Coordinates of C-alpha atoms and ligand atoms in Angstrom, one line a residue:
X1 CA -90.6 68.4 -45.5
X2 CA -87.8 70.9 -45.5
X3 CA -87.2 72.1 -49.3
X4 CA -84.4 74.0 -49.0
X5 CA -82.3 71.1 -50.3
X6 CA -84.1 70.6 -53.0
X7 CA -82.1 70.0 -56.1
X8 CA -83.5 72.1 -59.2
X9 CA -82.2 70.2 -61.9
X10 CA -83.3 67.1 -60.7
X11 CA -86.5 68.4 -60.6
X12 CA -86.6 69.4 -64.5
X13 CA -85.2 66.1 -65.0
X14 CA -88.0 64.0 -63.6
X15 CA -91.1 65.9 -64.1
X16 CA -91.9 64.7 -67.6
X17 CA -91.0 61.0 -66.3
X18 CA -93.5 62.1 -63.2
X19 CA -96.6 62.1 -65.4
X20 CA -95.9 58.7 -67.4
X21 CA -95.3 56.9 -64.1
X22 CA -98.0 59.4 -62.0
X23 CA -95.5 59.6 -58.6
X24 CA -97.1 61.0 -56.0
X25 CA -95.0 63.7 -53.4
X26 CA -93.1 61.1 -51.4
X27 CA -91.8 59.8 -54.8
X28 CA -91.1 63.0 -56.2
X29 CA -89.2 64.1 -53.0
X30 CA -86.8 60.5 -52.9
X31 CA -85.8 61.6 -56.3
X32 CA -85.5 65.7 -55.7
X33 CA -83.8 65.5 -52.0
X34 CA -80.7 63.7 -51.6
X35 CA -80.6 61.9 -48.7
X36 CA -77.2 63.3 -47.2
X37 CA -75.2 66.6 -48.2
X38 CA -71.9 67.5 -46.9
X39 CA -70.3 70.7 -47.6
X40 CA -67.1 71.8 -46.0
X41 CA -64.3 73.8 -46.1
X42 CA -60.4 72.4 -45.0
X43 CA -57.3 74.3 -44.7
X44 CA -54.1 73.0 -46.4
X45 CA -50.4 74.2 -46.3
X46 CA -49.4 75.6 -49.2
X47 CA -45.6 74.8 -50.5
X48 CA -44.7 78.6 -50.0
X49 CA -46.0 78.3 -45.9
X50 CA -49.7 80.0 -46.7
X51 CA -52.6 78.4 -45.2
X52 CA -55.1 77.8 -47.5
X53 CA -59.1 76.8 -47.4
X54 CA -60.5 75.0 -50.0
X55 CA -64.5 74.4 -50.1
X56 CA -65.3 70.7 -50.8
X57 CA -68.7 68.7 -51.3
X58 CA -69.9 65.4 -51.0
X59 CA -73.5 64.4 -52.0
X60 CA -75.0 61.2 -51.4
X61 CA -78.1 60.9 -53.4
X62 CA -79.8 57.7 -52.9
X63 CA -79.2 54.3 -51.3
X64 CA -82.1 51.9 -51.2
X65 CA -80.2 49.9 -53.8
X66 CA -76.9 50.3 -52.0
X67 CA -73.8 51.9 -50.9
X68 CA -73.6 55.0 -53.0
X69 CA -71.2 55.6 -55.5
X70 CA -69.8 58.5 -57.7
X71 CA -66.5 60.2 -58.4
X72 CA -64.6 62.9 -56.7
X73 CA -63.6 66.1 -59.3
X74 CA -61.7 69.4 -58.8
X75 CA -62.9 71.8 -60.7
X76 CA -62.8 75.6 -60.4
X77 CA -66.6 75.6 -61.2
X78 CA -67.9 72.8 -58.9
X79 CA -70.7 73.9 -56.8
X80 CA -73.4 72.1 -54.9
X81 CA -76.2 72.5 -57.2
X82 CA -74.0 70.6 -60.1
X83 CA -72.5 68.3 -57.4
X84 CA -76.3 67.2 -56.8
X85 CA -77.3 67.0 -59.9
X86 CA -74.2 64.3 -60.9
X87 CA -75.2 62.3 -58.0
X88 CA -78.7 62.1 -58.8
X89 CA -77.1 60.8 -62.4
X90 CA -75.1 58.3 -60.8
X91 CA -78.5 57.0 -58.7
X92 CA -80.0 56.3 -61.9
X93 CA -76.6 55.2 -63.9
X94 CA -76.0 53.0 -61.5
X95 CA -79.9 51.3 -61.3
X96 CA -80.3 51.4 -65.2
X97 CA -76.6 48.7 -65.3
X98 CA -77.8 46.9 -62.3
X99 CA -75.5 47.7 -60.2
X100 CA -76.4 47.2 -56.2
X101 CA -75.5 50.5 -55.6
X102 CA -77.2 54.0 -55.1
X103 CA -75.5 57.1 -56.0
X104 CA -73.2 60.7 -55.1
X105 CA -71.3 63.0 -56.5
X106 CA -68.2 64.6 -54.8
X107 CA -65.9 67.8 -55.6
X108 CA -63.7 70.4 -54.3
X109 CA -63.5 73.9 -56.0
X110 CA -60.0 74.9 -57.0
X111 CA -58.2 74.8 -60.3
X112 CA -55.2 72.0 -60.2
X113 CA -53.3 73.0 -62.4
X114 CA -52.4 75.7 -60.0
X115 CA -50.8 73.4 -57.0
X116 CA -47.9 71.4 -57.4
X117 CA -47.9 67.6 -56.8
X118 CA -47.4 67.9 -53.1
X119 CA -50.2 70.2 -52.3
X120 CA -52.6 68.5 -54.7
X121 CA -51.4 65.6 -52.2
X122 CA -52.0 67.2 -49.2
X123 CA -55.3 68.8 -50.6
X124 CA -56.8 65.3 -52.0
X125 CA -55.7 63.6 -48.2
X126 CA -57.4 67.0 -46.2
X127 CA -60.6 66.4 -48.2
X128 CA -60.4 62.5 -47.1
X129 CA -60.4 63.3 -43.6
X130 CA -63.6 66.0 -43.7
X131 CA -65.8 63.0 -45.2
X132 CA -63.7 60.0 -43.4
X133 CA -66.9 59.4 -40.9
X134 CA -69.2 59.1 -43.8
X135 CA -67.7 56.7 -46.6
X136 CA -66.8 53.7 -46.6
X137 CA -66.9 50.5 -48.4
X138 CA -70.6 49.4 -47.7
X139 CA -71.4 53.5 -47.0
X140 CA -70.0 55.2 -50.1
X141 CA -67.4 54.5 -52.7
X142 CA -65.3 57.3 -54.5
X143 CA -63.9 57.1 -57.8
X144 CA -61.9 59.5 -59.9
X145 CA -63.6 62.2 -62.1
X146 CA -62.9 65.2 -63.9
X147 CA -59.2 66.0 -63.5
X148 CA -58.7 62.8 -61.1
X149 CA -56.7 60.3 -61.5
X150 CA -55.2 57.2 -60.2
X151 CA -52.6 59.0 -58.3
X152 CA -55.0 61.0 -56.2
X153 CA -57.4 57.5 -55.6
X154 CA -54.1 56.1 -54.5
X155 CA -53.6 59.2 -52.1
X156 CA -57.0 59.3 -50.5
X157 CA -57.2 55.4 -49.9
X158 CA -54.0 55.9 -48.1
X159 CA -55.4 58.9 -46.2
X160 CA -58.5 56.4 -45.1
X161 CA -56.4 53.7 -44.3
X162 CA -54.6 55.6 -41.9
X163 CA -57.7 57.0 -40.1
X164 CA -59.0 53.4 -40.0
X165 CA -56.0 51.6 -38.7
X166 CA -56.3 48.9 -41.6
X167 CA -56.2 47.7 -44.8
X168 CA -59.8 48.5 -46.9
X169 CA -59.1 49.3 -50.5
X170 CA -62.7 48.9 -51.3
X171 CA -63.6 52.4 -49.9
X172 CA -62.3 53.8 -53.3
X173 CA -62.1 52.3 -57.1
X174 CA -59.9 53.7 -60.0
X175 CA -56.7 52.7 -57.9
X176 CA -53.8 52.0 -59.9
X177 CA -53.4 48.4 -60.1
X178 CA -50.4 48.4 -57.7
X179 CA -52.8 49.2 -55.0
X180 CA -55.7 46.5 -56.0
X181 CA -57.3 48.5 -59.2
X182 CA -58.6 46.4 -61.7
X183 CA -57.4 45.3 -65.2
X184 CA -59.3 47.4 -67.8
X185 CA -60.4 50.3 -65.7
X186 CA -58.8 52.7 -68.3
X187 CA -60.5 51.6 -71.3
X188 CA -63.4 50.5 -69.8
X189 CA -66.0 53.2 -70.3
X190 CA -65.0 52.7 -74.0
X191 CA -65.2 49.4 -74.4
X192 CA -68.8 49.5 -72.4
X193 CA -69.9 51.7 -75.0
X194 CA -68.3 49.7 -77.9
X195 CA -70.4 47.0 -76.3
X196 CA -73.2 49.1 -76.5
X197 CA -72.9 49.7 -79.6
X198 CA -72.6 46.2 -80.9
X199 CA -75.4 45.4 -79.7
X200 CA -77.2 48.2 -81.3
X201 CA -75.6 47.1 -84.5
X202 CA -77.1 44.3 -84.8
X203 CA -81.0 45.2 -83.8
X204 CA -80.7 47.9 -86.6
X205 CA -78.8 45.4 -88.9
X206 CA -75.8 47.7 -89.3
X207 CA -72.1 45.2 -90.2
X208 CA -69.1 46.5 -89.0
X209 CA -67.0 46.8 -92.2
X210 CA -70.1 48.2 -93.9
X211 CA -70.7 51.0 -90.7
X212 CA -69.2 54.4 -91.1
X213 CA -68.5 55.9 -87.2
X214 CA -67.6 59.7 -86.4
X215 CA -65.9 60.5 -83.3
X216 CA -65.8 63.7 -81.4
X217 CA -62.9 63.7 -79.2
X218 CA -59.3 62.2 -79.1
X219 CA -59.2 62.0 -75.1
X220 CA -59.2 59.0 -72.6
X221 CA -62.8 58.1 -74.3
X222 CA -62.7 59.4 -77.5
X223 CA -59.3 57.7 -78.8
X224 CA -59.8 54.4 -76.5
X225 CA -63.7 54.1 -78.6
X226 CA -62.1 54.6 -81.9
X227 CA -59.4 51.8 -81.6
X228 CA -61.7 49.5 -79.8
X229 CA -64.4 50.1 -82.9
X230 CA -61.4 50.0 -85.8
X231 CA -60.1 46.7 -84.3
X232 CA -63.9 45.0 -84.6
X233 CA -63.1 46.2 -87.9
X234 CA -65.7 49.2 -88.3
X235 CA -65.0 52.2 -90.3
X236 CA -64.1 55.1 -88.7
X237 CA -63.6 57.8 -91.1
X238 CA -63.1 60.9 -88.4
X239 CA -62.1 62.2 -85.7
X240 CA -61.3 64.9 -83.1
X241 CA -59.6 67.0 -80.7
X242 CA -60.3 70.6 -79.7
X243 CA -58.0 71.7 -82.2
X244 CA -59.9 70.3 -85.0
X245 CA -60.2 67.4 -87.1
X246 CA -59.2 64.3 -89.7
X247 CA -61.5 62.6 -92.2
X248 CA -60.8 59.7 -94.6
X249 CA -64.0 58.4 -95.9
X250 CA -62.1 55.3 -96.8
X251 CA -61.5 54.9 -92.9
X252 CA -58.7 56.1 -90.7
X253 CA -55.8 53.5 -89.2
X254 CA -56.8 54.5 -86.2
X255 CA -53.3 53.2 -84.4
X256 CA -51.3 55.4 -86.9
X257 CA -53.6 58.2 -85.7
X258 CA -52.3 57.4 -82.2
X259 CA -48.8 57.3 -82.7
X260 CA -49.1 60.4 -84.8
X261 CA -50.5 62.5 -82.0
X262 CA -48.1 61.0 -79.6
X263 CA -45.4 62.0 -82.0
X264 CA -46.6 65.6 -82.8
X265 CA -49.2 66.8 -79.9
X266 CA -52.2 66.9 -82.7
X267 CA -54.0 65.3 -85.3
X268 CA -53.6 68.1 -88.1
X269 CA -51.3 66.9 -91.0
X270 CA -52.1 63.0 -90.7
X271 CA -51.1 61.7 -94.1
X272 CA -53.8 60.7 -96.5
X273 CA -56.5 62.8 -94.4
X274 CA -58.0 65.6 -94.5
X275 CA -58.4 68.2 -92.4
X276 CA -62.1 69.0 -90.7
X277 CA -64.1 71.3 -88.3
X278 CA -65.5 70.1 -85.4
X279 CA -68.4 71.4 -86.5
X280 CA -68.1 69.8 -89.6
X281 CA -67.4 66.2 -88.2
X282 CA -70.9 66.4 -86.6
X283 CA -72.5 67.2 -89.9
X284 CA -70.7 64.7 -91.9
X285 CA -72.9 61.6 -93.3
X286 CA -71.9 58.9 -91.2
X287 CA -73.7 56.0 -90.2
X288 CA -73.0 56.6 -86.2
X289 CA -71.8 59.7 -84.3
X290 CA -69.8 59.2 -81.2
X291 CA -69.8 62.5 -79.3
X292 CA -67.1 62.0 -76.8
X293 CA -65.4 65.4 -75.8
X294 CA -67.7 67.8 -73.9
X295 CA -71.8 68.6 -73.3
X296 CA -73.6 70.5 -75.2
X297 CA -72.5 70.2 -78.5
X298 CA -75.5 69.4 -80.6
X299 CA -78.0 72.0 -79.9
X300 CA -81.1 73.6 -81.4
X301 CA -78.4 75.2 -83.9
X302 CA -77.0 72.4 -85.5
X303 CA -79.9 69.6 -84.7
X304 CA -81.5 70.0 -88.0
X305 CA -77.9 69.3 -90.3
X306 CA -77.1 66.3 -88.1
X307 CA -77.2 63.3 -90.6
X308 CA -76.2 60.3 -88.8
X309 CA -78.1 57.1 -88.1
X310 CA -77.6 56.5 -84.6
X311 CA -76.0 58.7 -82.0
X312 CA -73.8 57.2 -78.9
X313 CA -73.2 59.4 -76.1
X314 CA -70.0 58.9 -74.5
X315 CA -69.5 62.3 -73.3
X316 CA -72.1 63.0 -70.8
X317 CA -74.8 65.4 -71.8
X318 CA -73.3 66.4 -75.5
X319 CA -77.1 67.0 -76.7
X320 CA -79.2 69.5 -75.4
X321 CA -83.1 68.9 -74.4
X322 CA -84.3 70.9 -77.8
X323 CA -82.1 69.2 -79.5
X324 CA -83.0 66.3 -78.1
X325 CA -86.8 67.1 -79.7
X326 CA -85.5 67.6 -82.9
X327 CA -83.7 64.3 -83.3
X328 CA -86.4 62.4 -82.1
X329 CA -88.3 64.1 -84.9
X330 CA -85.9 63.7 -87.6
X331 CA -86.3 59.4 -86.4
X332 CA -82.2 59.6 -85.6
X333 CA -81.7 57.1 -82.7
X334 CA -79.9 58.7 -79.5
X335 CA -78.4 56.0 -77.0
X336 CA -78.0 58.5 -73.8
X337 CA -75.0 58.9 -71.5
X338 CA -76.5 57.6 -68.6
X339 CA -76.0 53.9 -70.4
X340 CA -73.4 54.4 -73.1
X341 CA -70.9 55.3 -71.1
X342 CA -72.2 53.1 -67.9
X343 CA -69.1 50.6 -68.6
X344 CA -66.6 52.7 -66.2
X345 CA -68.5 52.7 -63.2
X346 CA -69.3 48.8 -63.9
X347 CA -65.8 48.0 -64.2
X348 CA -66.1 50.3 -60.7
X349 CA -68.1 48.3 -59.5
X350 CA -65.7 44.9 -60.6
X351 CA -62.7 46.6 -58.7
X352 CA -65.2 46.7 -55.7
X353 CA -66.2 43.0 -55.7
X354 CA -62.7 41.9 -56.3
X355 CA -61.2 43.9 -53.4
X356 CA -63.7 42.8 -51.3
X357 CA -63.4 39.2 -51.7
X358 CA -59.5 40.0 -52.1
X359 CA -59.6 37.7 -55.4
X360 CA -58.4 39.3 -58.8
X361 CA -59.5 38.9 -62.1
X362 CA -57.7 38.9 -65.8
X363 CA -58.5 41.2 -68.5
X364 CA -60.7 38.9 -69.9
X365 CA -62.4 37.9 -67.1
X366 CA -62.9 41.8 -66.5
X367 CA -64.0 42.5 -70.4
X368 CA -66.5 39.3 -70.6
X369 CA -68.3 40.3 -67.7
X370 CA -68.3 43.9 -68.8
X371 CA -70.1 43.2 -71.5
X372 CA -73.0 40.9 -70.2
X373 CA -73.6 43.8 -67.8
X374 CA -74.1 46.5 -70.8
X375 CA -75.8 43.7 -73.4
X376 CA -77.9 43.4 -71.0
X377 CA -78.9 46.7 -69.8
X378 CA -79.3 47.5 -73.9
X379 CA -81.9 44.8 -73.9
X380 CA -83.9 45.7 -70.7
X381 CA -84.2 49.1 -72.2
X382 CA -85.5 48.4 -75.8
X383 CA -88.2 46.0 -73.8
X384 CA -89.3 49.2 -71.6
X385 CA -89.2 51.6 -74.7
X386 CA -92.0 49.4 -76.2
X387 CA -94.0 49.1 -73.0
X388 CA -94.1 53.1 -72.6
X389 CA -93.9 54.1 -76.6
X390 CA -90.9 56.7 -75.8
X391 CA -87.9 57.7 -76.5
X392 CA -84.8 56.0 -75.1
X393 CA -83.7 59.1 -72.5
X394 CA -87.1 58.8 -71.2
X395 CA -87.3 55.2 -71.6
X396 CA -84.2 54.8 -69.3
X397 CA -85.4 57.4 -66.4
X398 CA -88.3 55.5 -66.3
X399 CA -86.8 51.9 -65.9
X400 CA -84.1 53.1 -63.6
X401 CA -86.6 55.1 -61.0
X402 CA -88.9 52.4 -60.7
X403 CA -86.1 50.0 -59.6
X404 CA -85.6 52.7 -56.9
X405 CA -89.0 52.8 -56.3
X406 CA -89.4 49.5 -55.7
X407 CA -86.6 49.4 -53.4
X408 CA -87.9 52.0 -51.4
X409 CA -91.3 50.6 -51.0
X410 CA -89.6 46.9 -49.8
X411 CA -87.5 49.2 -47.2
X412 CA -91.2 50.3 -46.2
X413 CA -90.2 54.0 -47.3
X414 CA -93.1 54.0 -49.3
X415 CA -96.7 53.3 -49.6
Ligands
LIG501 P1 -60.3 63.8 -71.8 O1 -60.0 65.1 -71.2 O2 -59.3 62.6 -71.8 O3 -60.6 64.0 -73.4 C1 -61.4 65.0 -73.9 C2 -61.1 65.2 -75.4 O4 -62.0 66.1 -76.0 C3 -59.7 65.7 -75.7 O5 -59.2 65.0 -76.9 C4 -59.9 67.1 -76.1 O6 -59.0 67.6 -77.0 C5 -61.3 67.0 -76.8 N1 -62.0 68.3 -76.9 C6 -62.1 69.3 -76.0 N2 -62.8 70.3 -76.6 C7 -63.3 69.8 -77.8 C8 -64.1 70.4 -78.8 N3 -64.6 71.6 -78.7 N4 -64.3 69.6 -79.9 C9 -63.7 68.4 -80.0 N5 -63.0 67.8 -79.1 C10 -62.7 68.6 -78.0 O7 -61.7 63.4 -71.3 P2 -62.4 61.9 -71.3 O8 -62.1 61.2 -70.0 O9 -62.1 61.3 -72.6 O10 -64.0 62.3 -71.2 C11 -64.7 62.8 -72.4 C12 -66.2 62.9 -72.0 O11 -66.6 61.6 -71.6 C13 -66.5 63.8 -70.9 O12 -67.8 64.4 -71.2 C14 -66.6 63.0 -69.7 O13 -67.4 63.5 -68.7 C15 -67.2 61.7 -70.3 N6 -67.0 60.5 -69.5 C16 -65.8 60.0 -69.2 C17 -65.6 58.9 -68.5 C18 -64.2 58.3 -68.3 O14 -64.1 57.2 -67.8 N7 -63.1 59.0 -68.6 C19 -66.7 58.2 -68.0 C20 -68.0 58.7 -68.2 C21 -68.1 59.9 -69.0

């Protein structure tokens, strides 16, 4: 078979998995190759009259579960081989919450803070119309990702509609509600987490008022976790933004902490706090650790002072491998990205089912469902962990790819 598509990190990724489940070639290539990879460039008219050409991607990784699905990000450092290796992600992400979908990745390279709202309008609609002949609501489903929003899902399912001569808001999720988005989307990868969480509370016996909870980052995730986890009534004694930190290890009102950001921009000078490193908010003794800024941030360097009980990855990769090692050996449990924050692409997947049966659900409705979904990923995972005596990363990569597996050997695309 042709290797030049072969995508590298995906490769690292699976080989330890490889040997525990012993996948022969075929195997290995459905989870290296992706099954379809688009990469294009579009021109779009500036405001000022200049043409410009901006290169795009769309990756679909693997669909014997389903239409694929993934986000859409613009990013001056998108490039194919990252663009792959998000789409193999989503593949798994998406078979580890049950989801009857497969997975991709999409992106265009360009910084958008340098376009004004019109050409990031007429940019988002040009890179519709490249991929228009290859998405679609039971082909692939777009979403917003890094640095998109709402606005620019409400732009591109315009763009498709147009093409297609009729209405088909399931072609895209992370609309705003206006044009049939779902309640709770813009929590929702918090509260799957918080979910998460909860359940891992109570398997390790941990009680809300009693559990300490660090969180790194003040953004969409990391403010949306901490008020979700303050509410239940859990302590949350610091957290976040890249401009530093608060601590209270009394616990932190965490809707105060809200409106004094709004007020002043930052989180410095919160009354009856005090002030803390990032670095030091990832040290502190804490009974959980939310890591919910950006990757890498515990590493070989700072494995070893790490003191919590129980890490929850809402930002996606925020460990490194060697770090990785060294938690496992110091016994602190890791529940990995791939499932903690799963709960926005379910909710995804909720704005899909409702636009195509064109029936729409409350919050609650959304929320209750939500959290049978990540429950009961949580519990399909601890039985796998047992069956293979591993860690949970691996434990997950395992139980997602041999759902794959299994639906490519009922297609007949395996032996
Ligand atoms: P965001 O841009 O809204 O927020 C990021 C936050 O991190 C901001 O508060 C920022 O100040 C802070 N930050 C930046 N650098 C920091 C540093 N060095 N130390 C501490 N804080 C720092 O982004 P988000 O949507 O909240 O996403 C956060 C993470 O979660 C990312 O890794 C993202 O990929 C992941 N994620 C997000 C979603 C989602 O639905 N938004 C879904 C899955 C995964």
């Amino acid at each position: 078979m042709e290797k030049d598509n072969v995508c590298i990190n995906c490769y690292n990724q699976v080989d330890k998995v490889a040997k525990v489940l012993k996948l022969g070639q075929a195997e290995l290539d459905i989870l290296t190759i992706p099954k379809r990879i688009l990469t294009f460039s579009f021109p779009v008219r500036l405001d000022s009259g200049e043409i410009r050409y901006f290169t795009g991607y769309r990756v679909q990784f693997n669909d014997a579960r389903g239409p694929t699905k993934g986000g859409i990000r613009f990013h001056p450092e998108v490039n194919l081989e990252e663009i792959k290796t998000l789409a193999f992600l989503m593949t798994l992400k998406c078979a580890v919450v049950n989801l009857p979908y497969g997975g991709a990745k999409g992106g265009i390279m360009i910084e958008p803070k340098h376009f004004s709202e019109q050409e990031l309008e007429r940019i988002s609609r040009g890179y519709i119309r490249e991929i228009y002949n290859f998405i679609g609501p039971r082909i692939d489903i777009p979403a917003p990702d890094v640095n998109t929003d709402s606005r620019i899902m409400a732009w591109m399912l315009d763009e498709y509609e147009k093409l297609e001569g009729k209405h088909a808001p399931a072609v895209i999720t992370g609309k705003p509600i206006a044009l049939h988005g779902s309640r709770a989307r813009e929590f929702s990868t918090s509260m799957g987490g918080a979910y998460v969480l909860q359940e891992m509370a109570g398997k390790f016996d941990m009680k809300p008022k009693k559990t300490t909870v660090a969180v790194q980052g003040f953004g969409n995730v990391g403010m949306n976790i901490a008020r979700i986890l303050d509410e239940w009534g859990y302590k949350v004694i610091a957290v976040s933004d890249s401009r530093g930190g608060i601590f209270n290890p009394q616990g932190l009102k965490i809707k105060e902490v809200i409106s004094h950001k709004e007020k002043t921009g930052k989180l410095a000078k919160f009354k009856g706090a005090k002030e803390i490193s990032n670095e030091a908010l990832l040290e502190l003794k804490t009974d959980v650790l939310v890591p919910a800024a950006l990757e890498d941030q515990i590493t070989k360097k700072n494995a070893d002072r790490i003191k919590a009980k129980l890490i929850l990855e809402m930002a996606n990769r925020p460990i490194t491998p060697e770090a990785d090692e060294i938690l496992l050996d110091k016994n602190i449990f890791v529940m990995p990205d791939i499932l903690a924050n799963a709960g926005g692409v379910v909710v995804s997947y909720f704005e899909w089912v409702q636009n195509s049966q064109n029936f729409y659900w409350s919050e609650k409705e959304v929320l209750d469902r939500l959290k049978v979904y990540m429950t009961n990923a949580v519990n399909e995972l601890s039985t796998v962990c047992t069956d293979f005596r591993c860690d949970m990363r691996g434990s997950l990569y395992i139980n997602a790819i041999k759902k794959i597996m299994e639906a490519e050997r009922l297609r007949g695309n395996l032996k």
